[in-house]
Short mmCIF file of C-alpha atoms and ligand atoms in Angstrom, two decimals:
data_model
loop_
_atom_site.label_atom_id
_atom_site.label_comp_id
_atom_site.label_asym_id
_atom_site.label_seq_id
_atom_site.Cartn_x
_atom_site.Cartn_y
_atom_site.Cartn_z
CA UNK A 222 3.62 -20.30 -9.94
CA UNK A 223 1.58 -17.89 -11.55
CA UNK A 224 2.34 -14.28 -12.23
CA UNK A 225 0.40 -12.19 -10.70
CA UNK A 226 -0.98 -7.64 -9.65
CA UNK A 227 -0.46 -6.63 -6.62
CA UNK A 228 -1.75 -3.02 -4.66
CA UNK A 229 0.17 -0.92 -3.33
CA UNK A 230 0.74 2.48 -2.00
CA UNK A 231 3.46 4.46 -0.50
CA UNK A 232 1.28 6.00 2.41
CA UNK A 233 1.95 9.43 3.71
CA UNK A 234 4.58 9.32 6.54
CA UNK A 235 6.26 8.21 3.67
CA UNK A 236 5.90 10.53 0.96
CA UNK A 237 6.01 13.51 3.40
CA UNK A 238 9.57 12.28 4.28
CA UNK A 239 10.77 11.89 0.57
CA UNK A 240 10.86 8.21 0.40
CA UNK A 241 8.94 7.34 -2.41
CA UNK A 242 12.31 5.89 -4.50
CA UNK A 243 14.11 4.49 -1.67
CA UNK A 244 10.87 1.96 -1.39
CA UNK A 245 10.11 1.05 -4.89
CA UNK A 246 13.70 -0.33 -4.70
CA UNK A 247 12.85 -2.28 -2.14
CA UNK A 248 10.82 -3.68 -4.52
CA UNK A 249 12.72 -4.16 -7.40
CA UNK A 250 15.75 -5.83 -5.98
CA UNK A 251 13.13 -8.06 -4.75
CA UNK A 252 12.09 -9.19 -8.89
CA UNK A 253 8.57 -6.91 -8.43
CA UNK A 254 8.25 -4.92 -11.61
CA UNK A 255 6.01 -1.45 -11.31
CA UNK A 256 3.58 -1.82 -13.72
CA UNK A 257 2.08 1.48 -13.52
CA UNK A 258 1.73 4.02 -10.54
CA UNK A 259 0.58 7.36 -9.60
CA UNK A 260 0.82 9.93 -6.46
CA UNK A 261 -2.50 12.07 -5.67
CA UNK A 262 -4.41 12.54 -3.05
CA UNK A 263 -7.33 10.64 -1.26
CA UNK A 264 -10.45 12.20 -0.32
CA UNK A 265 -11.77 11.40 2.58
CA UNK A 266 -14.30 9.90 0.53
CA UNK A 267 -12.42 7.80 -1.20
CA UNK A 268 -9.86 6.97 1.87
CA UNK A 269 -13.61 5.36 3.87
CA UNK A 270 -14.23 3.52 0.50
CA UNK A 271 -11.09 2.26 0.17
CA UNK A 272 -11.11 1.55 4.34
CA UNK A 273 -15.03 -0.33 5.05
CA UNK A 274 -13.69 -3.18 4.93
CA UNK A 275 -11.84 -1.68 8.99
CA UNK A 276 -14.63 0.81 8.95
CA UNK A 277 -16.00 -1.42 12.87
CA UNK A 278 -12.56 -1.38 13.61
CA UNK A 279 -11.38 1.91 16.23
CA UNK A 280 -9.08 3.27 14.65
CA UNK A 281 -10.83 3.07 11.58
CA UNK A 282 -11.45 7.01 11.90
CA UNK A 283 -7.32 7.84 12.52
CA UNK A 284 -6.53 5.69 9.94
CA UNK A 285 -8.61 7.28 7.45
CA UNK A 286 -7.34 11.29 8.78
CA UNK A 287 -4.19 9.75 8.16
CA UNK A 288 -3.97 8.78 5.17
CA UNK A 289 -5.16 12.27 3.36
CA UNK A 290 -2.74 13.95 5.85
CA UNK A 291 -0.41 14.02 2.64
CA UNK A 292 -0.22 12.32 -0.96
CA UNK A 293 -0.02 9.07 -1.95
CA UNK A 294 1.20 6.89 -4.15
CA UNK A 295 -0.45 4.21 -5.40
CA UNK A 296 0.72 0.98 -7.65
CA UNK A 297 0.38 -2.04 -9.44
CA UNK A 298 3.70 -4.84 -8.79
CA UNK A 299 3.63 -7.23 -10.65
CA UNK A 300 5.58 -11.02 -10.22
CA UNK A 301 6.02 -13.60 -9.67
CA UNK A 302 3.40 -14.64 -6.36
CA UNK A 303 3.05 -10.48 -5.76
CA UNK A 304 0.13 -10.80 -3.36
CA UNK A 305 2.09 -12.90 -1.01
CA UNK A 306 5.50 -11.73 -1.87
CA UNK A 307 4.86 -8.28 -1.53
CA UNK A 308 3.78 -9.06 2.11
CA UNK A 309 6.82 -10.19 2.83
CA UNK A 310 8.75 -7.24 1.47
CA UNK A 311 6.07 -4.99 2.90
CA UNK A 312 6.64 -6.91 6.66
CA UNK A 313 4.06 -7.22 9.32
CA UNK A 314 1.59 -4.54 10.56
CA UNK A 315 3.44 -3.29 13.02
CA UNK A 316 6.76 -2.04 12.60
CA UNK A 317 7.35 -3.04 16.33
CA UNK A 318 6.49 -7.00 15.24
CA UNK A 319 8.86 -6.30 11.41
CA UNK A 320 12.13 -8.64 9.97
CA UNK A 321 14.61 -7.14 9.42
CA UNK A 322 15.34 -5.38 6.58
CA UNK A 323 11.78 -6.01 5.64
CA UNK A 324 9.72 -2.06 4.62
CA UNK A 325 7.86 -1.05 7.36
CA UNK A 326 11.06 -2.63 9.68
CA UNK A 327 12.86 1.30 8.77
CA UNK A 328 10.91 2.96 7.64
CA UNK A 329 7.42 2.67 9.25
CA UNK A 330 7.04 5.45 12.64
CA UNK A 331 4.42 3.60 13.97
CA UNK A 332 1.42 0.56 13.54
CA UNK A 333 -0.72 3.70 11.77
CA UNK A 334 2.17 5.44 9.88
CA UNK A 335 3.59 2.22 8.82
CA UNK A 336 4.70 3.33 4.37
CA UNK A 337 2.63 0.79 2.91
CA UNK A 338 0.07 -0.91 2.14
CA UNK A 339 0.03 -3.80 0.04
CA UNK A 340 -3.72 -6.56 -0.73
CA UNK A 341 -4.00 -9.74 0.97
CA UNK A 342 -5.91 -11.77 -1.29
CA UNK A 343 -5.22 -11.58 -5.15
CA UNK A 344 -8.93 -11.53 -4.70
CA UNK A 345 -8.62 -8.17 -3.21
CA UNK A 346 -5.88 -7.22 -5.65
CA UNK A 347 -7.76 -6.99 -8.00
CA UNK A 348 -10.54 -4.66 -6.00
CA UNK A 349 -8.34 -2.34 -5.23
CA UNK A 350 -5.93 -2.36 -8.64
CA UNK A 351 -10.56 -1.51 -9.75
CA UNK A 352 -10.61 0.95 -7.53
CA UNK A 353 -7.62 2.82 -8.99
CA UNK A 354 -6.37 1.98 -12.30
CA UNK A 355 -8.90 2.17 -15.07
CA UNK A 356 -7.56 -1.24 -17.65
CA UNK A 357 -5.68 0.48 -20.05
CA UNK A 358 -3.49 2.07 -17.12
CA UNK A 359 -1.85 -1.04 -16.60
CA UNK A 360 0.91 -1.61 -19.20
CA UNK A 361 2.75 -5.45 -20.29
P1 ADP B 698 -2.02 -4.15 7.09
O1 ADP B 698 -1.81 -3.33 6.35
O2 ADP B 698 -0.84 -4.59 7.02
O3 ADP B 698 -2.93 -5.56 6.19
P2 ADP B 698 -4.09 -3.94 8.63
O4 ADP B 698 -5.20 -4.60 7.33
O5 ADP B 698 -5.36 -5.07 9.84
O6 ADP B 698 -2.46 -3.86 8.19
O7 ADP B 698 -4.60 -2.88 8.93
C1 ADP B 698 -4.35 -1.42 7.42
C2 ADP B 698 -4.04 -0.90 8.09
O8 ADP B 698 -4.61 0.10 9.13
C3 ADP B 698 -2.70 -0.79 8.36
O9 ADP B 698 -1.64 -0.81 7.41
C4 ADP B 698 -2.57 0.36 9.41
O10 ADP B 698 -1.85 1.38 9.48
C5 ADP B 698 -3.36 0.32 10.20
N1 ADP B 698 -4.20 -0.61 11.42
C6 ADP B 698 -3.91 -1.54 11.44
N2 ADP B 698 -4.01 -2.08 13.17
C7 ADP B 698 -3.95 -1.18 13.94
C8 ADP B 698 -3.54 -0.09 15.34
N3 ADP B 698 -3.96 -1.05 15.68
N4 ADP B 698 -3.56 0.45 15.54
C9 ADP B 698 -4.36 2.02 14.96
N5 ADP B 698 -3.72 1.56 13.00
C10 ADP B 698 -3.51 0.36 13.12
MG1 MG B 699 -4.79 -4.97 5.42
#
């Protein structure tokens, strides 16, 4: 198994409820290191570009508006198999389907306001990390 980086976003429903630290403890307790992190307010243009792959989906406009409704925390998580491991820590997209002990089971409000984003492949992780972070921000 290789050490990987993956992009995580703590979404507006979670920052609004002051859950950044509570969510970060799920990553750290399960062996992922937070190697870069910043809180920012997405613009509409940034949110549209980040979720461009979902442009044709019926929930796209609502999703973009949700993602700009409060600040987000973007972060790079690192560890063994980090992409897949983070998807396991997050749980299923719909919290109704998420396993016990996952972030989405414990915190998500709905299928849209589901507290976290995580890259779904190593290729997408590289693209998503480059979207938010400069090389110099990625600590060893
Ligand atoms: P994931 O975040 O688990 O990778 P997707 O990439 O399929 O899920 O969807 C991106 C985001 O779009 C989800 O995390 C969620 O916020 C939102 N979303 C997905 N499906 C729906 C839906 N059926 N209704 C409303 N929002 C949705
Ligand atoms: Mg996805």
